[in-house]
C-alpha cells in the first residue's frame, strides 16, 4: 500500500475481503495493478490464469459449487473483451459471478485514452447489470451492489468497470454500512403456496420443473425434500438439450402426458420447446422472480397459465415443502423410472479396435466419483458431454449449461479443485473442447490443483459432424476434421500427468493412476465418434 494513502484500490480490496471472498480468478494487466497491490494487504489470494475468459469460467464454477459469488478480475480494453464471451455461459447457468474489469481513467474518457472502450455497454446484454465506477469513493459500495445484484432474484453475472484513476486516487470512506452484501429475498406467500399445491393435487399427472439456479448441490437437496414432502415429481433442468437431456432419461415421454406443470424458476423457452413439450390440454403454474418470465409464458400458452406468483426459487421451494401433504404414488414412480432409463444395450457396447464406445470410456469413471462424498463431475463438449451426463453422476455437477457453449471444461476443473480441496474432480470433454483453454493446465500445475480430465478424442468436431451427416449427407461433410492429437503429451509438457488410452480395460487403471499422481491429469481416450444418446424407449 502506498505510504500514508488509502486508495480506491484499497477500499475495493477491503470490500472484497469483507464480502467473505478470499480468492479472485484473474489475469494481470496495466489497468488493474493497483488492485493486485491492494490484494496483498487485504489477504486475498490471486489465482493467476492464462486467459481472461478462463477467469470468468472459474468464477462461474466457483459460484455454482460453493453457492457464493465468484469473482473474476481482468484488465481493461482487450482483456475485458476477451472475458465477456464467458459471461453468457454464466448467465444461462444463472450463476452469481462478478466480473471486475480495469478501465481507462475517467479523467481521460473521450480523449482517446489507452484501451478506452465502452466496456459496460459491451457486457450489458450478457449480465444482470453493468456499469462503471464514478470515482474512488464509489468502488467499495459499487462492489457491494454488484454482489447483491448477482445474488438477488434470479441469480446471474454482474459487471463492474474500474477506472484506473479511481483505483489510484485516495478514497475518503468505504461507503459500506450494515450488511451491504445481503440480497433481499422475495418469499412465496402461504396463500400462493396453498393455491399451487391444491392445483397440483387436483391433477392426475403433475410435475414440478426447476431451473438452473436450483441445480447446485444445495439446490438439488431442496428439490429432493420438496418431492418427498408433496409426492409430486420434481425435476431440475439445466442442459442445452432440454427435454432431450440424456441425464434425464426418457423425461420427454412423461412431459408429453403431464396434465399440470409448475415452472419453479424455470423459463418456458427452447428447452421446453416453447411449451410444445407438453400436451395441448396441459395447464401451467409459474413461480418466478421476474414478471417478464411470467409474461413470456403467458404469450406462449395463453389461458393455460392458470396461476402465477413472483418469488425467488429457494424461498418458494421452502414454502411449498413446508405446506405440502404427500399423496402422489404410482405417477411419481413412473416418472422416476423414466428418468433412470438407460438402454440395456449400453451394457454390452463395443467399438472398433483401438477405440472405445463412449459408455466404455465413461462408466468406469463412476468409481472415482463414488469414492468421496464431495466429488465433482465437470461435463463439457458437444456429443461426448451428453454421453457423460447420461453415464455419470456426482454430488457436485458443473456442465456447460443452457448456453450450449463449449470450452470451459478445464477452467471449471481448476475452480472445482479450489472450491473442493480433497475430493476427486473428474472433467469430461471432447478434443475440440480441450483446445479452447488447454493452457489452464499450466495454471493448475502452478497452484498444485490436481484433477482428472478425460478427453474423448474422435479427431473431429463431432456435434457439427453429426448435424452435417444427418442434414446434408456424407458427401457434404466439411470443416469438422481434427487430428488425433496426443493431448496426454500436451499435459505432460505443461508439467501434468498424461496417459493415452485405446482399450476398454485400460481406462479405469489409467484413471486411478491419474488420480494418484496428484497432478492435473489428462486421459487421452480414443473414442468412437457417435451421436449423443437419444433415450426414447
Short mmCIF file of C-alpha atoms in Angstrom, two decimals:
data_model
loop_
_atom_site.label_atom_id
_atom_site.label_comp_id
_atom_site.label_asym_id
_atom_site.label_seq_id
_atom_site.Cartn_x
_atom_site.Cartn_y
_atom_site.Cartn_z
CA UNK A 1 0.00 0.00 0.00
CA UNK A 2 1.29 3.48 -0.84
CA UNK A 3 2.53 5.10 2.37
CA UNK A 4 0.02 7.43 4.01
CA UNK A 5 -2.72 6.74 1.46
CA UNK A 6 -5.92 4.74 1.34
CA UNK A 7 -6.56 4.38 -2.37
CA UNK A 8 -9.72 3.39 -4.16
CA UNK A 9 -8.00 0.06 -4.86
CA UNK A 10 -7.51 -0.48 -1.11
CA UNK A 11 -11.16 0.32 -0.39
CA UNK A 12 -12.19 -2.14 -3.11
CA UNK A 13 -9.89 -4.91 -1.84
CA UNK A 14 -11.15 -4.44 1.71
CA UNK A 15 -14.74 -4.64 0.47
CA UNK A 16 -13.96 -7.86 -1.39
CA UNK A 17 -12.48 -9.33 1.79
CA UNK A 18 -15.45 -8.10 3.84
CA UNK A 19 -17.81 -9.94 1.46
CA UNK A 20 -16.18 -13.20 2.53
CA UNK A 21 -14.24 -13.69 -0.70
CA UNK A 22 -10.66 -14.79 -0.19
CA UNK A 23 -9.78 -15.71 -3.78
CA UNK A 24 -10.03 -13.92 -7.10
CA UNK A 25 -9.53 -15.54 -10.52
CA UNK A 26 -7.53 -13.06 -12.55
CA UNK A 27 -5.12 -12.25 -15.36
CA UNK A 28 -2.79 -9.29 -14.89
CA UNK A 29 -2.78 -6.12 -16.97
CA UNK A 30 -1.90 -2.43 -16.74
CA UNK A 31 -5.22 -1.13 -15.51
CA UNK A 32 -5.58 -3.44 -12.51
CA UNK A 33 -2.09 -3.33 -10.99
CA UNK A 34 -3.36 -1.19 -8.09
CA UNK A 35 -5.83 -3.98 -7.21
CA UNK A 36 -3.07 -6.59 -7.31
CA UNK A 37 -1.07 -4.41 -4.91
CA UNK A 38 -4.05 -3.83 -2.60
CA UNK A 39 -4.94 -7.53 -2.54
CA UNK A 40 -1.66 -8.27 -0.72
CA UNK A 41 -2.70 -6.16 2.27
CA UNK A 42 -6.29 -7.43 2.21
CA UNK A 43 -5.22 -11.09 2.39
CA UNK A 44 -6.82 -12.00 -0.92
CA UNK A 45 -5.28 -14.84 -2.95
CA UNK A 46 -4.97 -14.25 -6.67
CA UNK A 47 -5.36 -17.33 -8.88
CA UNK A 48 -3.49 -16.07 -11.94
CA UNK A 49 -4.80 -17.71 -15.12
CA UNK A 50 -3.75 -17.79 -18.76
CA UNK A 51 -6.79 -16.24 -20.50
CA UNK A 52 -9.38 -13.74 -19.33
CA UNK A 53 -12.32 -15.92 -20.39
CA UNK A 54 -10.91 -18.71 -18.21
CA UNK A 55 -11.03 -16.37 -15.20
CA UNK A 56 -14.76 -15.83 -15.75
CA UNK A 57 -15.39 -19.55 -16.27
CA UNK A 58 -13.57 -20.23 -12.98
CA UNK A 59 -15.63 -17.62 -11.14
CA UNK A 60 -18.75 -19.21 -12.62
CA UNK A 61 -17.81 -22.73 -11.50
CA UNK A 62 -16.81 -21.48 -8.04
CA UNK A 63 -20.22 -19.84 -7.65
CA UNK A 64 -22.11 -22.94 -8.77
CA UNK A 65 -20.19 -25.24 -6.44
CA UNK A 66 -19.98 -23.06 -3.33
CA UNK A 67 -23.15 -21.00 -3.68
CA UNK A 68 -21.06 -17.87 -3.07
CA UNK A 69 -20.38 -15.26 -5.76
CA UNK A 70 -17.27 -15.98 -7.80
CA UNK A 71 -15.06 -13.02 -8.67
CA UNK A 72 -13.04 -12.56 -11.86
CA UNK A 73 -10.64 -9.63 -12.30
CA UNK A 74 -9.26 -8.69 -15.72
CA UNK A 75 -7.61 -5.70 -17.30
CA UNK A 76 -9.43 -3.19 -19.47
CA UNK A 77 -9.88 -2.94 -23.22
CA UNK A 78 -8.94 -6.19 -24.96
CA UNK A 79 -8.69 -8.01 -21.62
CA UNK A 80 -12.30 -7.12 -20.90
CA UNK A 81 -13.31 -8.08 -24.45
CA UNK A 82 -11.67 -11.49 -24.01
CA UNK A 83 -13.63 -12.07 -20.80
CA UNK A 84 -17.08 -11.02 -21.98
CA UNK A 85 -17.93 -14.11 -24.02
CA UNK A 86 -17.67 -16.32 -20.95
CA UNK A 87 -20.39 -14.27 -19.24
CA UNK A 88 -23.01 -15.88 -21.48
CA UNK A 89 -22.32 -19.34 -20.07
CA UNK A 90 -22.62 -17.95 -16.53
CA UNK A 91 -25.79 -16.02 -17.38
CA UNK A 92 -27.61 -19.02 -18.83
CA UNK A 93 -26.48 -21.15 -15.87
CA UNK A 94 -27.88 -18.47 -13.52
CA UNK A 95 -24.52 -18.30 -11.78
CA UNK A 96 -23.71 -15.32 -9.49
CA UNK A 97 -20.32 -14.38 -10.92
CA UNK A 98 -18.91 -10.85 -10.76
CA UNK A 99 -16.57 -9.59 -13.47
CA UNK A 100 -14.35 -6.70 -12.39
CA UNK A 101 -12.54 -5.11 -15.32
CA UNK A 102 -9.90 -2.41 -15.34
CA UNK A 103 -10.87 0.64 -17.35
CA UNK A 104 -9.37 3.73 -18.91
CA UNK A 105 -9.19 6.69 -16.47
CA UNK A 106 -12.41 8.66 -16.05
CA UNK A 107 -10.43 11.84 -16.50
CA UNK A 108 -9.32 10.79 -20.00
CA UNK A 109 -12.55 9.42 -21.42
CA UNK A 110 -13.44 10.79 -24.83
CA UNK A 111 -9.84 11.84 -25.45
CA UNK A 112 -8.55 8.58 -26.93
CA UNK A 113 -7.27 7.07 -23.70
CA UNK A 114 -5.19 3.88 -23.75
CA UNK A 115 -7.52 0.93 -24.41
CA UNK A 116 -10.58 3.14 -24.00
CA UNK A 117 -13.70 1.10 -24.64
CA UNK A 118 -17.40 1.28 -23.77
CA UNK A 119 -16.98 -1.75 -21.56
CA UNK A 120 -20.24 -1.65 -19.63
CA UNK A 121 -22.18 -1.33 -22.89
CA UNK A 122 -20.39 -4.39 -24.29
CA UNK A 123 -21.10 -6.51 -21.21
CA UNK A 124 -24.67 -5.28 -20.64
CA UNK A 125 -26.54 -7.76 -22.87
CA UNK A 126 -24.94 -10.70 -21.05
CA UNK A 127 -25.34 -9.68 -17.41
CA UNK A 128 -27.97 -8.59 -14.91
CA UNK A 129 -26.30 -5.18 -14.60
CA UNK A 130 -23.18 -3.42 -15.87
CA UNK A 131 -21.74 -0.03 -15.00
CA UNK A 132 -18.54 1.95 -14.45
CA UNK A 133 -17.48 3.33 -11.07
CA UNK A 134 -17.54 7.10 -10.87
CA UNK A 135 -14.55 7.52 -8.55
CA UNK A 136 -12.54 6.11 -5.62
CA UNK A 137 -15.31 6.55 -3.04
CA UNK A 138 -17.74 4.62 -5.24
CA UNK A 139 -15.63 1.48 -5.67
CA UNK A 140 -16.49 -0.30 -2.42
CA UNK A 141 -20.25 0.43 -2.50
CA UNK A 142 -20.34 -0.44 -6.19
CA UNK A 143 -18.76 -3.81 -5.45
CA UNK A 144 -21.30 -4.45 -2.67
CA UNK A 145 -24.09 -3.54 -5.07
CA UNK A 146 -22.66 -5.98 -7.65
CA UNK A 147 -22.70 -8.81 -5.08
CA UNK A 148 -26.29 -8.05 -4.06
CA UNK A 149 -27.39 -7.93 -7.67
CA UNK A 150 -25.64 -11.19 -8.58
CA UNK A 151 -27.28 -12.99 -5.67
CA UNK A 152 -30.75 -11.48 -5.73
CA UNK A 153 -33.82 -12.69 -7.59
CA UNK A 154 -32.77 -14.99 -10.43
CA UNK A 155 -29.01 -15.20 -9.81
CA UNK A 156 -26.65 -14.21 -12.58
CA UNK A 157 -23.42 -12.44 -13.51
CA UNK A 158 -22.77 -8.72 -12.99
CA UNK A 159 -20.06 -6.49 -14.47
CA UNK A 160 -18.29 -3.54 -12.86
CA UNK A 161 -15.62 -1.48 -14.64
CA UNK A 162 -12.83 0.03 -12.50
CA UNK A 163 -11.31 3.25 -13.92
CA UNK A 164 -7.58 3.34 -13.32
CA UNK A 165 -7.62 6.82 -11.78
CA UNK A 166 -10.38 5.77 -9.35
CA UNK A 167 -8.16 2.89 -8.21
CA UNK A 168 -5.11 5.13 -7.70
CA UNK A 169 -6.75 8.16 -6.13
CA UNK A 170 -7.29 8.49 -2.34
CA UNK A 171 -10.60 7.18 -1.03
CA UNK A 172 -12.11 9.17 1.82
CA UNK A 173 -14.51 6.48 3.01
CA UNK A 174 -15.70 2.97 2.16
CA UNK A 175 -19.38 3.81 1.85
CA UNK A 176 -20.30 0.45 3.41
CA UNK A 177 -22.85 0.23 6.21
CA UNK A 178 -24.76 -2.60 7.90
CA UNK A 179 -24.76 -5.78 5.82
CA UNK A 180 -24.08 -4.31 2.36
CA UNK A 181 -23.77 -7.70 0.62
CA UNK A 182 -27.14 -9.13 1.66
CA UNK A 183 -29.64 -9.56 -1.16
CA UNK A 184 -33.30 -9.12 -0.24
CA UNK A 185 -35.28 -12.32 -0.67
CA UNK A 186 -38.70 -12.40 -2.33
CA UNK A 187 -40.79 -15.07 -0.49
CA UNK A 188 -43.76 -17.06 -1.69
CA UNK A 189 -46.83 -16.34 0.44
CA UNK A 190 -48.61 -19.14 2.26
CA UNK A 191 -51.77 -18.40 0.28
CA UNK A 192 -49.97 -18.75 -3.03
CA UNK A 193 -48.20 -21.91 -1.87
CA UNK A 194 -51.52 -23.44 -0.84
CA UNK A 195 -53.13 -22.47 -4.16
CA UNK A 196 -50.32 -24.04 -6.21
CA UNK A 197 -50.34 -27.23 -4.14
CA UNK A 198 -54.10 -27.50 -4.46
CA UNK A 199 -53.94 -27.15 -8.23
CA UNK A 200 -51.19 -29.76 -8.46
CA UNK A 201 -53.08 -32.18 -6.21
CA UNK A 202 -56.16 -31.97 -8.45
CA UNK A 203 -54.09 -33.08 -11.43
CA UNK A 204 -53.56 -36.74 -12.29
CA UNK A 205 -50.07 -36.34 -13.75
CA UNK A 206 -48.45 -33.19 -12.34
CA UNK A 207 -44.77 -32.27 -12.47
CA UNK A 208 -42.64 -29.51 -10.98
CA UNK A 209 -39.77 -28.24 -13.10
CA UNK A 210 -36.95 -26.19 -11.54
CA UNK A 211 -34.41 -24.01 -13.34
CA UNK A 212 -30.60 -23.99 -13.40
CA UNK A 213 -30.15 -21.97 -10.21
CA UNK A 214 -31.67 -24.90 -8.31
CA UNK A 215 -29.17 -27.45 -9.65
CA UNK A 216 -26.37 -26.75 -7.18
CA UNK A 217 -25.75 -29.42 -4.57
CA UNK A 218 -27.75 -27.45 -2.01
CA UNK A 219 -30.48 -26.76 -4.54
CA UNK A 220 -30.81 -30.40 -5.54
CA UNK A 221 -31.17 -31.37 -1.89
CA UNK A 222 -34.01 -28.85 -1.57
CA UNK A 223 -35.70 -30.29 -4.65
CA UNK A 224 -35.48 -33.80 -3.21
CA UNK A 225 -37.02 -32.54 0.03
CA UNK A 226 -39.85 -30.88 -1.88
CA UNK A 227 -40.61 -34.07 -3.82
CA UNK A 228 -40.59 -36.08 -0.61
CA UNK A 229 -42.98 -33.61 1.00
CA UNK A 230 -45.53 -33.38 -1.80
CA UNK A 231 -45.13 -36.71 -3.61
CA UNK A 232 -45.06 -34.91 -6.98
CA UNK A 233 -42.08 -35.44 -9.33
CA UNK A 234 -39.67 -32.51 -9.00
CA UNK A 235 -37.12 -32.27 -11.81
CA UNK A 236 -34.28 -29.81 -12.38
CA UNK A 237 -33.30 -28.77 -15.90
CA UNK A 238 -30.01 -27.13 -16.89
CA UNK A 239 -28.97 -28.70 -20.21
CA UNK A 240 -28.95 -27.14 -23.70
CA UNK A 241 -30.61 -30.36 -24.89
CA UNK A 242 -33.69 -29.50 -22.82
CA UNK A 243 -36.19 -32.36 -22.72
CA UNK A 244 -33.62 -34.38 -24.67
CA UNK A 245 -31.04 -34.09 -21.89
CA UNK A 246 -29.65 -37.64 -21.64
CA UNK A 247 -29.18 -37.28 -17.88
CA UNK A 248 -32.98 -37.07 -17.65
CA UNK A 249 -33.56 -40.37 -19.41
CA UNK A 250 -36.99 -40.62 -21.05
CA UNK A 251 -38.37 -37.45 -19.40
CA UNK A 252 -39.77 -36.18 -22.71
CA UNK A 253 -42.29 -39.03 -22.74
CA UNK A 254 -43.55 -38.05 -19.29
CA UNK A 255 -43.86 -34.34 -20.06
CA UNK A 256 -45.88 -35.15 -23.16
CA UNK A 257 -48.61 -36.74 -20.99
CA UNK A 258 -48.39 -34.41 -17.96
CA UNK A 259 -51.61 -32.51 -17.25
CA UNK A 260 -50.25 -29.79 -14.93
CA UNK A 261 -46.76 -28.34 -14.62
CA UNK A 262 -45.37 -25.88 -12.10
CA UNK A 263 -42.47 -23.87 -13.53
CA UNK A 264 -40.40 -23.11 -10.44
CA UNK A 265 -37.76 -20.63 -11.56
CA UNK A 266 -37.74 -22.46 -14.90
CA UNK A 267 -38.08 -20.46 -18.10
CA UNK A 268 -40.53 -21.63 -20.73
CA UNK A 269 -38.00 -21.45 -23.54
CA UNK A 270 -36.45 -23.62 -26.26
CA UNK A 271 -35.54 -26.28 -23.68
CA UNK A 272 -39.28 -26.96 -23.30
CA UNK A 273 -39.99 -26.38 -26.98
CA UNK A 274 -41.72 -23.12 -26.03
CA UNK A 275 -44.48 -25.14 -24.36
CA UNK A 276 -44.87 -27.74 -27.10
CA UNK A 277 -43.09 -30.38 -24.99
CA UNK A 278 -46.47 -30.74 -23.24
CA UNK A 279 -49.88 -31.85 -24.43
CA UNK A 280 -52.35 -29.29 -25.77
CA UNK A 281 -54.50 -29.54 -22.62
CA UNK A 282 -51.70 -29.26 -20.05
CA UNK A 283 -52.17 -26.43 -17.55
CA UNK A 284 -49.31 -24.28 -16.29
CA UNK A 285 -48.44 -22.69 -12.96
CA UNK A 286 -45.42 -20.45 -12.52
CA UNK A 287 -43.30 -19.08 -9.70
CA UNK A 288 -40.57 -16.76 -10.89
CA UNK A 289 -38.52 -13.83 -9.63
CA UNK A 290 -39.18 -11.87 -12.83
CA UNK A 291 -42.51 -10.66 -14.18
CA UNK A 292 -41.05 -10.78 -17.70
CA UNK A 293 -40.75 -14.56 -17.47
CA UNK A 294 -44.39 -14.89 -16.45
CA UNK A 295 -45.34 -12.74 -19.42
CA UNK A 296 -43.23 -14.92 -21.70
CA UNK A 297 -45.14 -17.98 -20.53
CA UNK A 298 -48.47 -16.22 -20.94
CA UNK A 299 -47.62 -15.35 -24.54
CA UNK A 300 -46.69 -18.98 -25.23
CA UNK A 301 -49.60 -20.81 -23.60
CA UNK A 302 -52.28 -18.15 -23.13
CA UNK A 303 -55.13 -19.07 -20.81
CA UNK A 304 -53.48 -22.36 -19.89
CA UNK A 305 -51.33 -20.35 -17.45
CA UNK A 306 -53.80 -20.72 -14.59
CA UNK A 307 -51.72 -19.34 -11.73
CA UNK A 308 -48.54 -17.34 -11.14
CA UNK A 309 -46.63 -15.58 -8.39
CA UNK A 310 -43.45 -13.55 -8.09
CA UNK A 311 -40.95 -15.13 -5.68
CA UNK A 312 -37.35 -16.32 -5.56
CA UNK A 313 -36.84 -20.01 -6.25
CA UNK A 314 -35.32 -21.16 -2.95
CA UNK A 315 -37.83 -19.43 -0.64
CA UNK A 316 -40.60 -20.79 -2.87
CA UNK A 317 -39.26 -24.35 -2.58
CA UNK A 318 -39.11 -23.99 1.20
CA UNK A 319 -42.66 -22.63 1.41
CA UNK A 320 -44.10 -25.35 -0.81
CA UNK A 321 -42.30 -28.12 1.08
CA UNK A 322 -43.48 -26.78 4.43
CA UNK A 323 -47.16 -26.76 3.43
CA UNK A 324 -47.32 -29.89 1.28
CA UNK A 325 -49.01 -33.16 2.13
CA UNK A 326 -47.61 -36.23 0.38
CA UNK A 327 -50.15 -38.09 -1.75
CA UNK A 328 -48.92 -38.92 -5.26
CA UNK A 329 -47.80 -42.53 -5.72
CA UNK A 330 -47.74 -44.52 -8.99
CA UNK A 331 -47.27 -41.43 -11.20
CA UNK A 332 -44.22 -40.36 -9.24
CA UNK A 333 -42.75 -43.86 -9.56
CA UNK A 334 -43.47 -43.87 -13.30
CA UNK A 335 -41.64 -40.57 -13.79
CA UNK A 336 -38.69 -41.71 -11.69
CA UNK A 337 -38.41 -44.89 -13.78
CA UNK A 338 -38.36 -42.77 -16.94
CA UNK A 339 -35.63 -40.52 -15.55
CA UNK A 340 -33.48 -43.53 -14.70
CA UNK A 341 -33.95 -45.26 -18.05
CA UNK A 342 -30.79 -46.20 -19.95
CA UNK A 343 -30.77 -48.72 -22.83
CA UNK A 344 -29.75 -52.24 -21.81
CA UNK A 345 -27.64 -52.38 -24.98
CA UNK A 346 -25.19 -49.99 -23.31
CA UNK A 347 -24.13 -52.83 -21.01
CA UNK A 348 -22.53 -54.65 -23.94
CA UNK A 349 -21.46 -51.64 -26.05
CA UNK A 350 -18.30 -52.10 -28.10
CA UNK A 351 -16.30 -50.08 -30.61
CA UNK A 352 -13.81 -50.59 -33.43
CA UNK A 353 -10.33 -51.86 -32.49
CA UNK A 354 -8.21 -49.13 -30.90
CA UNK A 355 -11.26 -47.10 -29.84
CA UNK A 356 -13.79 -47.12 -27.03
CA UNK A 357 -17.55 -46.69 -27.14
CA UNK A 358 -18.40 -43.59 -25.05
CA UNK A 359 -20.06 -45.82 -22.45
CA UNK A 360 -16.85 -47.87 -22.15
CA UNK A 361 -14.86 -44.64 -21.73
CA UNK A 362 -17.16 -43.13 -19.13
CA UNK A 363 -18.84 -45.67 -16.88
CA UNK A 364 -15.55 -46.75 -15.24
CA UNK A 365 -15.03 -43.17 -14.04
CA UNK A 366 -18.03 -43.53 -11.72
CA UNK A 367 -15.73 -45.45 -9.36
CA UNK A 368 -13.70 -42.28 -8.81
CA UNK A 369 -16.79 -40.17 -8.26
CA UNK A 370 -18.23 -42.70 -5.80
CA UNK A 371 -15.07 -42.64 -3.69
CA UNK A 372 -15.78 -39.33 -1.91
CA UNK A 373 -18.94 -37.54 -0.71
CA UNK A 374 -17.82 -34.21 -2.23
CA UNK A 375 -16.71 -35.47 -5.67
CA UNK A 376 -17.22 -33.14 -8.64
CA UNK A 377 -18.23 -34.04 -12.18
CA UNK A 378 -17.45 -31.48 -14.88
CA UNK A 379 -19.07 -32.15 -18.26
CA UNK A 380 -18.21 -30.09 -21.31
CA UNK A 381 -18.30 -30.55 -25.06
CA UNK A 382 -20.89 -31.50 -27.64
CA UNK A 383 -21.73 -35.18 -28.08
CA UNK A 384 -19.22 -36.51 -25.52
CA UNK A 385 -20.62 -34.15 -22.89
CA UNK A 386 -24.08 -35.60 -23.42
CA UNK A 387 -22.75 -39.13 -23.03
CA UNK A 388 -21.04 -38.05 -19.80
CA UNK A 389 -24.25 -36.62 -18.39
CA UNK A 390 -26.09 -39.85 -19.22
CA UNK A 391 -23.43 -42.14 -17.75
CA UNK A 392 -22.08 -40.30 -14.70
CA UNK A 393 -23.37 -38.60 -11.57
CA UNK A 394 -21.72 -36.88 -8.61
CA UNK A 395 -22.56 -34.80 -5.52
CA UNK A 396 -21.41 -31.69 -7.42
CA UNK A 397 -22.04 -31.30 -11.16
CA UNK A 398 -20.88 -28.43 -13.38
CA UNK A 399 -21.85 -28.56 -17.05
CA UNK A 400 -21.69 -26.12 -19.93
CA UNK A 401 -25.36 -25.45 -19.26
CA UNK A 402 -28.24 -23.93 -21.16
CA UNK A 403 -25.84 -21.69 -23.11
CA UNK A 404 -24.64 -24.74 -25.03
CA UNK A 405 -21.18 -23.20 -25.44
CA UNK A 406 -18.12 -25.40 -25.14
CA UNK A 407 -14.57 -24.84 -23.95
CA UNK A 408 -14.97 -24.16 -20.22
CA UNK A 409 -14.14 -27.68 -19.01
CA UNK A 410 -10.55 -27.14 -17.94
CA UNK A 411 -11.22 -23.79 -16.18
CA UNK A 412 -14.22 -25.42 -14.48
CA UNK A 413 -11.95 -28.22 -13.24
CA UNK A 414 -9.37 -25.78 -11.87
CA UNK A 415 -12.02 -23.82 -9.97
CA UNK A 416 -13.62 -27.03 -8.73
CA UNK A 417 -10.34 -28.05 -7.13
CA UNK A 418 -10.02 -24.63 -5.46
CA UNK A 419 -13.58 -24.97 -4.13
CA UNK A 420 -13.30 -28.64 -3.09
CA UNK A 421 -9.72 -29.26 -1.94
CA UNK A 422 -9.83 -33.01 -1.21
CA UNK A 423 -12.42 -34.80 -3.36
CA UNK A 424 -11.89 -36.28 -6.83
CA UNK A 425 -12.53 -33.89 -9.71
CA UNK A 426 -13.45 -35.69 -12.95
CA UNK A 427 -13.78 -33.49 -16.03
CA UNK A 428 -15.08 -34.97 -19.29
CA UNK A 429 -14.58 -33.06 -22.51
CA UNK A 430 -14.14 -33.51 -26.22
CA UNK A 431 -10.97 -32.96 -28.18
CA UNK A 432 -12.43 -29.77 -29.63
CA UNK A 433 -13.22 -28.51 -26.15
CA UNK A 434 -9.71 -29.24 -24.91
CA UNK A 435 -8.24 -26.80 -27.40
CA UNK A 436 -10.02 -23.75 -26.02
CA UNK A 437 -8.20 -23.45 -22.69
CA UNK A 438 -5.52 -26.15 -22.59
CA UNK A 439 -3.03 -23.62 -21.17
CA UNK A 440 -5.01 -23.67 -17.92
CA UNK A 441 -3.20 -26.94 -17.21
CA UNK A 442 -0.25 -24.62 -16.56
CA UNK A 443 -2.39 -22.70 -14.05
CA UNK A 444 -3.34 -25.95 -12.32
CA UNK A 445 0.30 -27.09 -12.17
CA UNK A 446 1.49 -23.75 -10.74
CA UNK A 447 -1.13 -23.75 -7.99
CA UNK A 448 -0.99 -27.53 -7.36
CA UNK A 449 -4.63 -28.07 -8.28
CA UNK A 450 -4.99 -31.67 -9.44
CA UNK A 451 -7.91 -33.14 -11.37
CA UNK A 452 -8.57 -35.94 -13.86
CA UNK A 453 -9.64 -34.79 -17.33
CA UNK A 454 -10.93 -37.42 -19.74
CA UNK A 455 -10.63 -36.17 -23.32
CA UNK A 456 -12.85 -38.12 -25.71
CA UNK A 457 -10.71 -38.00 -28.83
CA UNK A 458 -12.61 -38.76 -32.04
CA UNK A 459 -10.47 -36.37 -34.12
CA UNK A 460 -13.38 -34.17 -35.13
CA UNK A 461 -15.94 -31.58 -34.12
CA UNK A 462 -18.46 -34.34 -33.65
CA UNK A 463 -21.62 -32.35 -32.89
CA UNK A 464 -21.29 -30.44 -36.17
CA UNK A 465 -20.25 -33.61 -37.99
CA UNK A 466 -23.44 -35.32 -36.86
CA UNK A 467 -25.57 -32.35 -37.99
CA UNK A 468 -23.97 -32.34 -41.44
CA UNK A 469 -24.25 -36.11 -41.76
CA UNK A 470 -27.93 -36.04 -40.83
CA UNK A 471 -28.99 -32.96 -42.78
CA UNK A 472 -26.72 -32.88 -45.84
CA UNK A 473 -25.25 -36.37 -46.27
CA UNK A 474 -21.79 -37.92 -46.01
CA UNK A 475 -20.59 -36.44 -49.30
CA UNK A 476 -21.06 -32.89 -47.93
CA UNK A 477 -19.10 -33.18 -44.68
CA UNK A 478 -16.80 -30.18 -44.36
CA UNK A 479 -14.86 -28.30 -41.67
CA UNK A 480 -15.24 -30.91 -38.94
CA UNK A 481 -11.87 -32.64 -39.08
CA UNK A 482 -9.27 -32.57 -36.32
CA UNK A 483 -6.04 -34.50 -35.87
CA UNK A 484 -5.85 -37.42 -33.40
CA UNK A 485 -3.53 -35.26 -31.30
CA UNK A 486 -1.73 -36.67 -28.27
CA UNK A 487 -3.37 -34.46 -25.68
CA UNK A 488 -1.79 -36.60 -22.96
CA UNK A 489 1.62 -35.39 -24.15
CA UNK A 490 0.35 -31.79 -24.07
CA UNK A 491 -0.49 -32.27 -20.40
CA UNK A 492 2.94 -33.71 -19.66
CA UNK A 493 4.60 -30.79 -21.45
CA UNK A 494 2.82 -28.42 -19.03
CA UNK A 495 4.07 -30.46 -16.07
CA UNK A 496 0.95 -32.57 -15.57
CA UNK A 497 0.17 -36.27 -15.90
CA UNK A 498 -0.95 -37.86 -19.16
CA UNK A 499 -1.89 -41.29 -20.50
CA UNK A 500 -3.13 -42.48 -23.88
CA UNK A 501 -5.98 -45.00 -23.72
CA UNK A 502 -7.07 -47.16 -26.67
CA UNK A 503 -8.55 -50.25 -24.99
CA UNK A 504 -11.52 -50.52 -22.57
CA UNK A 505 -9.58 -52.47 -19.96
CA UNK A 506 -7.01 -49.67 -19.73
CA UNK A 507 -9.46 -46.94 -18.74
CA UNK A 508 -10.02 -47.46 -15.01
CA UNK A 509 -6.38 -48.35 -14.17
CA UNK A 510 -5.25 -45.25 -16.07
CA UNK A 511 -7.83 -43.11 -14.25
CA UNK A 512 -6.63 -44.39 -10.88
CA UNK A 513 -3.01 -43.67 -11.78
CA UNK A 514 -4.06 -40.18 -12.86
CA UNK A 515 -5.83 -39.61 -9.54
CA UNK A 516 -2.90 -40.93 -7.54
CA UNK A 517 -0.40 -38.75 -9.42
CA UNK A 518 -1.54 -35.67 -7.50
CA UNK A 519 -1.15 -33.68 -10.72
CA UNK A 520 -3.51 -32.13 -13.25
CA UNK A 521 -4.04 -35.21 -15.42
CA UNK A 522 -5.28 -35.84 -18.93
CA UNK A 523 -6.50 -39.22 -20.15
CA UNK A 524 -6.47 -39.01 -23.95
CA UNK A 525 -9.09 -41.64 -24.79
CA UNK A 526 -9.63 -42.63 -28.40
CA UNK A 527 -13.41 -42.90 -28.75
CA UNK A 528 -15.89 -43.84 -31.44
CA UNK A 529 -17.42 -40.62 -32.75
CA UNK A 530 -21.06 -41.42 -32.08
CA UNK A 531 -24.03 -39.04 -31.91
CA UNK A 532 -25.30 -38.09 -28.47
CA UNK A 533 -27.67 -40.65 -26.96
CA UNK A 534 -31.37 -40.39 -27.78
CA UNK A 535 -33.15 -42.09 -24.90
CA UNK A 536 -36.50 -42.89 -26.41
CA UNK A 537 -37.98 -46.12 -25.08
#
